GROMACS .gro file of C-alpha atoms in nm:
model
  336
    1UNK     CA    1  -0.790   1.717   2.359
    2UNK     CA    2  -0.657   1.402   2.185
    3UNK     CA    3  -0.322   1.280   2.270
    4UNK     CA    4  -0.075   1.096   2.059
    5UNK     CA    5  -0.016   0.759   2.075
    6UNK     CA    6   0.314   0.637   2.288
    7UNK     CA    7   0.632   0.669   2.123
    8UNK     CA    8   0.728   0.373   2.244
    9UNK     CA    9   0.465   0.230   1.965
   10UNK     CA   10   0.698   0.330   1.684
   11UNK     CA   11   0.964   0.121   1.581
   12UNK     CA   12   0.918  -0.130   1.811
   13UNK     CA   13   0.930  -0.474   1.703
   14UNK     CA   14   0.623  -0.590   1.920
   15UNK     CA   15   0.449  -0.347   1.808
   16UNK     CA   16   0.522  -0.397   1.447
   17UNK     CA   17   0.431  -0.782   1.505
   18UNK     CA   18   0.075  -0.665   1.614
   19UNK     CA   19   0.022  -0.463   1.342
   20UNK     CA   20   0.139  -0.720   1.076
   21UNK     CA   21  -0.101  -0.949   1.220
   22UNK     CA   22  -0.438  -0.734   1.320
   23UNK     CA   23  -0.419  -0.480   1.030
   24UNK     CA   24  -0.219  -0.616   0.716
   25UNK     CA   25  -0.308  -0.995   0.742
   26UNK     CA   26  -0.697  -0.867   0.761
   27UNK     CA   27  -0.679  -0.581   0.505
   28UNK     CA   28  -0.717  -0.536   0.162
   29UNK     CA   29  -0.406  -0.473  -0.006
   30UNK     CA   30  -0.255  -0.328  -0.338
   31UNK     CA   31  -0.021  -0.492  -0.541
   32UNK     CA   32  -0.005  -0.353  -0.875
   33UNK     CA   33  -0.253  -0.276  -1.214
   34UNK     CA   34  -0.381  -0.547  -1.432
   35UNK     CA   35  -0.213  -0.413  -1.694
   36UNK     CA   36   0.112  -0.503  -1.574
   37UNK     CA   37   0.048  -0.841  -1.617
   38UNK     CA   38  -0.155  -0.854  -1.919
   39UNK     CA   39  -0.104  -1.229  -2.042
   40UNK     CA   40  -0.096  -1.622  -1.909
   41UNK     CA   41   0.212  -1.658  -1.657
   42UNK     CA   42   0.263  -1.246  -1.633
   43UNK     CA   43   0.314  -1.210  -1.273
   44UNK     CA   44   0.362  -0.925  -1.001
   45UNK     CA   45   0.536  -0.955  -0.639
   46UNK     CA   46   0.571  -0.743  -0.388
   47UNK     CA   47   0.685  -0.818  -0.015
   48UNK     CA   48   0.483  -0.576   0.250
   49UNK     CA   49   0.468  -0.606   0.650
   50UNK     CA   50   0.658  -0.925   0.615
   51UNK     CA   51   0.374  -1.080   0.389
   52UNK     CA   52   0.541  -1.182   0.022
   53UNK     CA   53   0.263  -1.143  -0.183
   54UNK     CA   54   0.259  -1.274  -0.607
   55UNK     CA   55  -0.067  -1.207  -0.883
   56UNK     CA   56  -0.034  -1.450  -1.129
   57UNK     CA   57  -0.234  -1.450  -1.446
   58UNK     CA   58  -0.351  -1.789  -1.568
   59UNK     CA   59  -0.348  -1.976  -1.860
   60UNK     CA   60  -0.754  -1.859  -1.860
   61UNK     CA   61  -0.681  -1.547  -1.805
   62UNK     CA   62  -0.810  -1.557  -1.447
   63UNK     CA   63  -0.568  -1.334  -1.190
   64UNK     CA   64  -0.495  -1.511  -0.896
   65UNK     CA   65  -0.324  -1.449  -0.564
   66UNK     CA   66  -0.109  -1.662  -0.365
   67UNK     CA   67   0.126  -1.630  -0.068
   68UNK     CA   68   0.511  -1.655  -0.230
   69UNK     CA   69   0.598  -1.966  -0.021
   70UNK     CA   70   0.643  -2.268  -0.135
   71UNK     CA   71   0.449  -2.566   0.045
   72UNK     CA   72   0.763  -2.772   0.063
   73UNK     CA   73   1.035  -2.596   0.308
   74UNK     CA   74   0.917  -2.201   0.248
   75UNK     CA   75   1.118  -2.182  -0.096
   76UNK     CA   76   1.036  -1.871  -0.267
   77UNK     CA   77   0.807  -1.877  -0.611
   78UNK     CA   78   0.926  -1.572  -0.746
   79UNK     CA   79   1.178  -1.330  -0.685
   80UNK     CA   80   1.153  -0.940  -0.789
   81UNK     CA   81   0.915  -0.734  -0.888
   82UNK     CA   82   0.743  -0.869  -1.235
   83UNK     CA   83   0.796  -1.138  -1.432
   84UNK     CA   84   0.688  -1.433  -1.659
   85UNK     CA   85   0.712  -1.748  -1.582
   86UNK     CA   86   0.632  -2.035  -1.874
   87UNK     CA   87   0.327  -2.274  -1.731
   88UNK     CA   88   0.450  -2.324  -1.430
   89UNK     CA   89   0.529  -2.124  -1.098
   90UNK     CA   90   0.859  -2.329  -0.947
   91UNK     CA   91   1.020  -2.321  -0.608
   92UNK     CA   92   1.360  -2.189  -0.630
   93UNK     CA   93   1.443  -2.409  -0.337
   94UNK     CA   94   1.384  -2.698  -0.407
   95UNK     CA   95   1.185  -2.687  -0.748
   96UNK     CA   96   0.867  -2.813  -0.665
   97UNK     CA   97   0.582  -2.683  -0.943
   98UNK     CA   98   0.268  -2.510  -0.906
   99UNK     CA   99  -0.018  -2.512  -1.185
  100UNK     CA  100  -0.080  -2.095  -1.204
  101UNK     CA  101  -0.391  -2.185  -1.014
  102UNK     CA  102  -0.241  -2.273  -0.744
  103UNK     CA  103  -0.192  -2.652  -0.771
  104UNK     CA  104   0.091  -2.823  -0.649
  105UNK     CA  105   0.139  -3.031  -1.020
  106UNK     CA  106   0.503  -3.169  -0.918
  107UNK     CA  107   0.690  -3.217  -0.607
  108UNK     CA  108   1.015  -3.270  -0.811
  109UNK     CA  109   1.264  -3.550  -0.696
  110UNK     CA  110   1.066  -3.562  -0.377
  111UNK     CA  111   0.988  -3.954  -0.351
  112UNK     CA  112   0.765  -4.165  -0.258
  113UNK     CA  113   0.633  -4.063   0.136
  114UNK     CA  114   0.355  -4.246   0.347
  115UNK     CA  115   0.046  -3.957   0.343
  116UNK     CA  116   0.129  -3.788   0.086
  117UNK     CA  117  -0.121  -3.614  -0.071
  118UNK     CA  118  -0.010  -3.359  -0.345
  119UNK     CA  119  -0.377  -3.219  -0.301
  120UNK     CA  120  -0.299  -3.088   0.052
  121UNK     CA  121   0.017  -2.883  -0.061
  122UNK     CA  122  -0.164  -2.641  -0.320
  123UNK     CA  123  -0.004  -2.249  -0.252
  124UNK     CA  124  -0.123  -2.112   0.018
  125UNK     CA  125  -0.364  -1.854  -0.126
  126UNK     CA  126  -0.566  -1.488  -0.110
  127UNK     CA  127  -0.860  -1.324  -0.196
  128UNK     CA  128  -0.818  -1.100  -0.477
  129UNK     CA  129  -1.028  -0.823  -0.586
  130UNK     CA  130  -0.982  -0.534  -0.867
  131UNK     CA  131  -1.122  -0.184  -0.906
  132UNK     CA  132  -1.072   0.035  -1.201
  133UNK     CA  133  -0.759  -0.206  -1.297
  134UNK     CA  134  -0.617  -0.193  -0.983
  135UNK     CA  135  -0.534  -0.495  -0.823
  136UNK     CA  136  -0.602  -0.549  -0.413
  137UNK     CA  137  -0.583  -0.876  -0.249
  138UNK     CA  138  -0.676  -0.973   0.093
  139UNK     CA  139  -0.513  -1.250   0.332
  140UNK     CA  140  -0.776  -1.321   0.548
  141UNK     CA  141  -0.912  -1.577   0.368
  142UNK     CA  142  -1.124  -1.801   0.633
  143UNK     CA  143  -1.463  -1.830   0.644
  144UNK     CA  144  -1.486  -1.555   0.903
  145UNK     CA  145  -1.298  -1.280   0.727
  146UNK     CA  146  -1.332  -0.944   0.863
  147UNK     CA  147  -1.300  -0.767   0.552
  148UNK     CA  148  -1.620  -0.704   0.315
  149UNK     CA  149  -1.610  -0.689  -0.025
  150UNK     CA  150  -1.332  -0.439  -0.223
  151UNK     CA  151  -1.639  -0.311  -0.369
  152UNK     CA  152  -1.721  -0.179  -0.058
  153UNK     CA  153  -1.378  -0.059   0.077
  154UNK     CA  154  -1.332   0.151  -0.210
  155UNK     CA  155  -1.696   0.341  -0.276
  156UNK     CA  156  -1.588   0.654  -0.079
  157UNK     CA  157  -1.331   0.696  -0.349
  158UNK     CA  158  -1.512   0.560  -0.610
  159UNK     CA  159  -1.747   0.811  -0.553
  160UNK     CA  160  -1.520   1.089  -0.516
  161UNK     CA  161  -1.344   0.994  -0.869
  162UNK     CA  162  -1.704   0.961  -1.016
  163UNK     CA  163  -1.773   1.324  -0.894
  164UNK     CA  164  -1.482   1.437  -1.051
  165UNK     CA  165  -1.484   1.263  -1.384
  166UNK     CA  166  -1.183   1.138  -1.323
  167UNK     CA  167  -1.014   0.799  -1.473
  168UNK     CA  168  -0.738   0.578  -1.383
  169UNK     CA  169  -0.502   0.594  -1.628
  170UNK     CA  170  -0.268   0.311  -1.803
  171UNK     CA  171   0.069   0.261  -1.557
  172UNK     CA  172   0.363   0.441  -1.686
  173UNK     CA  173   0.667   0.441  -1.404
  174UNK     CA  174   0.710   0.265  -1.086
  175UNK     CA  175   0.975   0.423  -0.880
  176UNK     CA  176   1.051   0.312  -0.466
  177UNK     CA  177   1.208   0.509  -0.154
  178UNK     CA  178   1.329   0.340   0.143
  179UNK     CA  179   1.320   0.556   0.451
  180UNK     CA  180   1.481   0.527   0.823
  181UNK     CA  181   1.107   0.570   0.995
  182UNK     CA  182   0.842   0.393   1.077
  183UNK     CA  183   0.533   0.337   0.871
  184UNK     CA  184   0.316   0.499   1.089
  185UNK     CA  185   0.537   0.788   1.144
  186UNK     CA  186   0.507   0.897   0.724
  187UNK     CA  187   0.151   0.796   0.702
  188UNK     CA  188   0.072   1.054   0.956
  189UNK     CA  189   0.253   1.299   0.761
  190UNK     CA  190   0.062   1.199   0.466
  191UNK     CA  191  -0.258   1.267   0.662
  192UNK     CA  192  -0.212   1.595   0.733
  193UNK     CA  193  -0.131   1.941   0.559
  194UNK     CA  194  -0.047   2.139   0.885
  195UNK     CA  195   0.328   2.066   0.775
  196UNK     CA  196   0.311   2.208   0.421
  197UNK     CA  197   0.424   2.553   0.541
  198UNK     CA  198   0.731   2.474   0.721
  199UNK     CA  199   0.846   2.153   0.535
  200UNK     CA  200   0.740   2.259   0.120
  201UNK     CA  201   0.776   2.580   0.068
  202UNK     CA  202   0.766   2.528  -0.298
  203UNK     CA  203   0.384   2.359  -0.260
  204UNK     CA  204   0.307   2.584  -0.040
  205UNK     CA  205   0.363   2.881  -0.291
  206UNK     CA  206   0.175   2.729  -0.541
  207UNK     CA  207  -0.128   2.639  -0.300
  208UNK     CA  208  -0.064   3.021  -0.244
  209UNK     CA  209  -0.420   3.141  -0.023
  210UNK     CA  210  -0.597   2.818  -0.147
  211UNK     CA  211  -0.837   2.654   0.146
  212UNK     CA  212  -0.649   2.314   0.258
  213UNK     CA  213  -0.912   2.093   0.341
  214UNK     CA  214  -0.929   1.752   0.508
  215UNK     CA  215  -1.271   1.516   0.524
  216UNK     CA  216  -1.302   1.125   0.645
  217UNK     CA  217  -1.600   0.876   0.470
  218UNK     CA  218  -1.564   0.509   0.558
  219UNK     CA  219  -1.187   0.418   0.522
  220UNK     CA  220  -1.054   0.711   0.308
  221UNK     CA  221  -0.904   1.000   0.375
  222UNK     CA  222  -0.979   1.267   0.134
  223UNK     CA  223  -0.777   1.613   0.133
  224UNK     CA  224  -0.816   1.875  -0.092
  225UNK     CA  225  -0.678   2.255  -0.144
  226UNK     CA  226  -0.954   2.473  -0.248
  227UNK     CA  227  -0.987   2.820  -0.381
  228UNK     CA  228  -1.258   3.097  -0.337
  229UNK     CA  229  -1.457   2.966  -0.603
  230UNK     CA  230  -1.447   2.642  -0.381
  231UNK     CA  231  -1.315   2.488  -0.740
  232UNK     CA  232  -1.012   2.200  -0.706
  233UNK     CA  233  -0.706   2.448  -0.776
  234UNK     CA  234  -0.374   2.209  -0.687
  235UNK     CA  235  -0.539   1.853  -0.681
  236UNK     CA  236  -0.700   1.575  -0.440
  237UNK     CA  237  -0.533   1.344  -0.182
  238UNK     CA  238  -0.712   1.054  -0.124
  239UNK     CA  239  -0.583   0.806   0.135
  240UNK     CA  240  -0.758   0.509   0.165
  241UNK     CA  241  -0.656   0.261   0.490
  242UNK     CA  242  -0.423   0.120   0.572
  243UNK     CA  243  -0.171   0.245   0.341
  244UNK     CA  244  -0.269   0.338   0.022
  245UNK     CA  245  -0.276   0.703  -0.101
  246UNK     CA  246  -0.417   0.792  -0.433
  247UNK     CA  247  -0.282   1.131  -0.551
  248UNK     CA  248  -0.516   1.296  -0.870
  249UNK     CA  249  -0.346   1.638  -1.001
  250UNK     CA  250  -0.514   1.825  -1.336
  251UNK     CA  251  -0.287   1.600  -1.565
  252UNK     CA  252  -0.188   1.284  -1.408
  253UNK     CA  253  -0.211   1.089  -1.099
  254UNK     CA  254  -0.031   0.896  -0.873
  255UNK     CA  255  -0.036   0.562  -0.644
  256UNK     CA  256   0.173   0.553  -0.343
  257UNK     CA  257   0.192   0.272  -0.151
  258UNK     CA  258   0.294   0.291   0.230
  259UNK     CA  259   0.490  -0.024   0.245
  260UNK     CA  260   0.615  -0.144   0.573
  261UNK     CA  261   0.934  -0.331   0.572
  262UNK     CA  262   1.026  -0.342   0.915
  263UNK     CA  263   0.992  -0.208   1.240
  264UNK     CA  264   1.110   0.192   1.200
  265UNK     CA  265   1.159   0.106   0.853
  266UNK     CA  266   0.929   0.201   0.510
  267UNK     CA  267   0.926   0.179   0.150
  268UNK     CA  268   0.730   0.419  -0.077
  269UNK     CA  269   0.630   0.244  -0.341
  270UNK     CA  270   0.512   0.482  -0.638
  271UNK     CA  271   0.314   0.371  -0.912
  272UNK     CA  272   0.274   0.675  -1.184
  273UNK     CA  273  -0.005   0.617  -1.412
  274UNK     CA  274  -0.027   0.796  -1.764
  275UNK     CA  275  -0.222   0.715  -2.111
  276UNK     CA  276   0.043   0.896  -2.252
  277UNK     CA  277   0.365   0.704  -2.129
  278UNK     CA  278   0.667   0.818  -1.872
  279UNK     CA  279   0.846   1.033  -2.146
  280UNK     CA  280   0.567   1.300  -2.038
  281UNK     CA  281   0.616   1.294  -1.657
  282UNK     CA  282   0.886   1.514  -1.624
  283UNK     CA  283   0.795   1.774  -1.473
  284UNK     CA  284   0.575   1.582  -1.224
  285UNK     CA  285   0.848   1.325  -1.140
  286UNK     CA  286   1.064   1.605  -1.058
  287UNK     CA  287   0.801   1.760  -0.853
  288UNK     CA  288   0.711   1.398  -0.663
  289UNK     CA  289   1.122   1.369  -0.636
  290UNK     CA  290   1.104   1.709  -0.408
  291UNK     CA  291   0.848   1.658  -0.207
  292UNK     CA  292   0.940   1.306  -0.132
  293UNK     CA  293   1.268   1.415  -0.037
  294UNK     CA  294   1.152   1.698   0.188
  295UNK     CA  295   0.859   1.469   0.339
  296UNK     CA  296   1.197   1.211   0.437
  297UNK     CA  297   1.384   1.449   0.617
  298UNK     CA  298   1.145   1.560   0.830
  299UNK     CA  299   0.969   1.246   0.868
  300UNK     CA  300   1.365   1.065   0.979
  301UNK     CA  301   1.398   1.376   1.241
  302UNK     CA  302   1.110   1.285   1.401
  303UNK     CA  303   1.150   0.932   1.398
  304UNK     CA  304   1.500   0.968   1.538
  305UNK     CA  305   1.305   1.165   1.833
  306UNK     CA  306   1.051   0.937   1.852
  307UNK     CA  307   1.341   0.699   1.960
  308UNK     CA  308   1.552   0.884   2.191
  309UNK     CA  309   1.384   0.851   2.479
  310UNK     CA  310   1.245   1.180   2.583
  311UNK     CA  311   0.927   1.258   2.426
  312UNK     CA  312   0.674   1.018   2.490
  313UNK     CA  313   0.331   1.186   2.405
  314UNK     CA  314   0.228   1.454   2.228
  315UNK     CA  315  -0.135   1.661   2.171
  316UNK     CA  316  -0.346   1.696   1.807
  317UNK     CA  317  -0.479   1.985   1.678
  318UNK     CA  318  -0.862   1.963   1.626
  319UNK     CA  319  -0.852   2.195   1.329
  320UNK     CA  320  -0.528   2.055   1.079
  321UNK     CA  321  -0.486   1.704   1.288
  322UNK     CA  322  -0.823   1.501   1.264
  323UNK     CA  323  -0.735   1.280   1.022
  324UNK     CA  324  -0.412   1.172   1.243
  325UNK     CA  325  -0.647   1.154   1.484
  326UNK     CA  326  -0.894   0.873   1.320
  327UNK     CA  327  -0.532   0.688   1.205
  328UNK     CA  328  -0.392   0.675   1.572
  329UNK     CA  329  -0.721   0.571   1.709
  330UNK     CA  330  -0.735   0.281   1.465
  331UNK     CA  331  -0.401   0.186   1.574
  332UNK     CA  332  -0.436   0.201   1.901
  333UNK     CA  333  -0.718  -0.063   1.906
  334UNK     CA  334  -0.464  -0.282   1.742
  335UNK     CA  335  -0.277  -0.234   2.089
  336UNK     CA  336  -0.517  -0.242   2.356
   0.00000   0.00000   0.00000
């Protein structure tokens, strides 16, 4: 029998430190598709687990990543989501200027200093990696990273899309959710479909006597509801670690990005992807606008228990709960 991690683990602002630091600053990330920045200064930003993040396409067509901090006094470089910006990416403090690869080319009005080396104050920067147009980057940067190639990260899923025949389509709609829980608290309801029953009745209609099925390889999570036949009938969940789920139905698909924002706090980050353009994602964005809603109640109950005080630890099922299992054991190691 498997026990749940501590409550105390949720929402707690140690804990979130210790997570920010031993899984996001060592993990590869995603920020976005190439697509959305298809030309010389086209750039993408996104802040997540305190780490403000910008992919920056230079003038050789090279993406980059960088760290959104300015060298100078921690100006930001950008501010929302996309952008252009015209040779140049400049502070907003201060206006200091970066070449788009990184190079600090002007540290404007600054003056003349004794050891100053405009050489030493290029952006702090980050691995970065695509797959299938996605773009992932990766902070650990030193020469003893922890994280192996992207290549390798992803080949559970790469595989499982390969299977399939499936494709990653162009983007079409980004839409975001903030939620009153903790990150941890929704992922786990991501990894599991033990709640389908009670929490989407409308899913849970249309998965109607359909096999739910949940499998780990590597660092994804892959779930699956299955018919007789033992043919895909509603779609596959993949959910690759440590916050990324990739959602693949008959006629679309679907990125959704766990995005921590503070401790007991979470943004869902939604990236719909169609050839065909957002005016055809009705019906699916009404579909992904009730289940998201009925996956946030539920998901802000329990975090609200999860902080009063009186439940502490709980027990996992073997047969719907493995895959919470494998999360919370990852995360505890993060605590011991």
């Amino acid at each position: 029998m498997q026990k749940t991690l501590p409550a105390a683990l949720y929402g707690n602002p140690q804990a979130w430190a210790r997570e920010r630091d031993g899984i996001f600053n060592l993990a590869w990330l995603f920020i976005g598709h190439e697509a959305e920045a298809p030309e010389p200064g086209d750039w993408i930003a996104t802040d997540l687990a305190g780490l403000r993040l910008v992919v920056v396409r230079g003038t050789d067509g090279v993406l980059r990543g960088f760290h959104n901090v300015c060298r100078h006094r921690a100006g930001p470089l950008v501010t929302g989501l996309r952008g252009r910006c015209d040779g140049d990416l400049v502070c907003a403090y201060h206006g200091w200027r970066y070449a788009l690869d990184g190079r600090l080319r002007a540290a404007t009005g600054f003056g003349a200093a004794d050891g100053f080396d405009p050489r030493d104050f290029g952006l702090f920067g980050l691995r970065l990696e695509t797959w299938r147009g996605l773009v992932f980057v990766n902070a650990d940067v030193g020469p003893d990273a922890a994280a192996g190639p992207l290549a390798d990260h992803v080949a559970p899923l790469e595989a499982l899309l390969a299977e399939r025949g499936l494709s990653i389509a162009a983007p079409a709609l980004r839409r975001t959710h903030d939620l009153a829980c903790d990150w941890k608290t929704y992922a786990e309801n991501y990894l599991e479909g033990y709640h389908i029953g009670a929490v989407h009745p409308v899913l849970a209609d249309e998965l109607g006597a359909a096999d739910y099925r949940v499998r780990i390889e590597g660092d994804l999570v892959i779930q699956e509801a299955v018919g007789v036949n033992d043919g895909p009938q509603a779609g596959v969940w993949g959910w690759l670690w440590p916050n990324l789920g990739i959602n693949v139905y008959r006629e679309s698909a679907m990125i959704e990005r766990i995005t921590p924002t503070g401790p007991g706090r979470v943004r869902l980050d939604y990236l719909f992807l169609g050839d065909d353009g957002p005016e055809v994602l009705t019906e699916i964005l009404a579909a992904s606008d009730r289940l998201t809603a009925e996956d946030a109640a539920i998901c802000e109950a329990v975090q609200c228990n999860l902080s009063a005080g009186i439940y502490d630890r709980g027990v996992l099922s073997p047969r719907h709960e493995a895959a919470v299992g494998w999360f919370q054991t990852r995360i505890a190691k993060v605590h011991s």
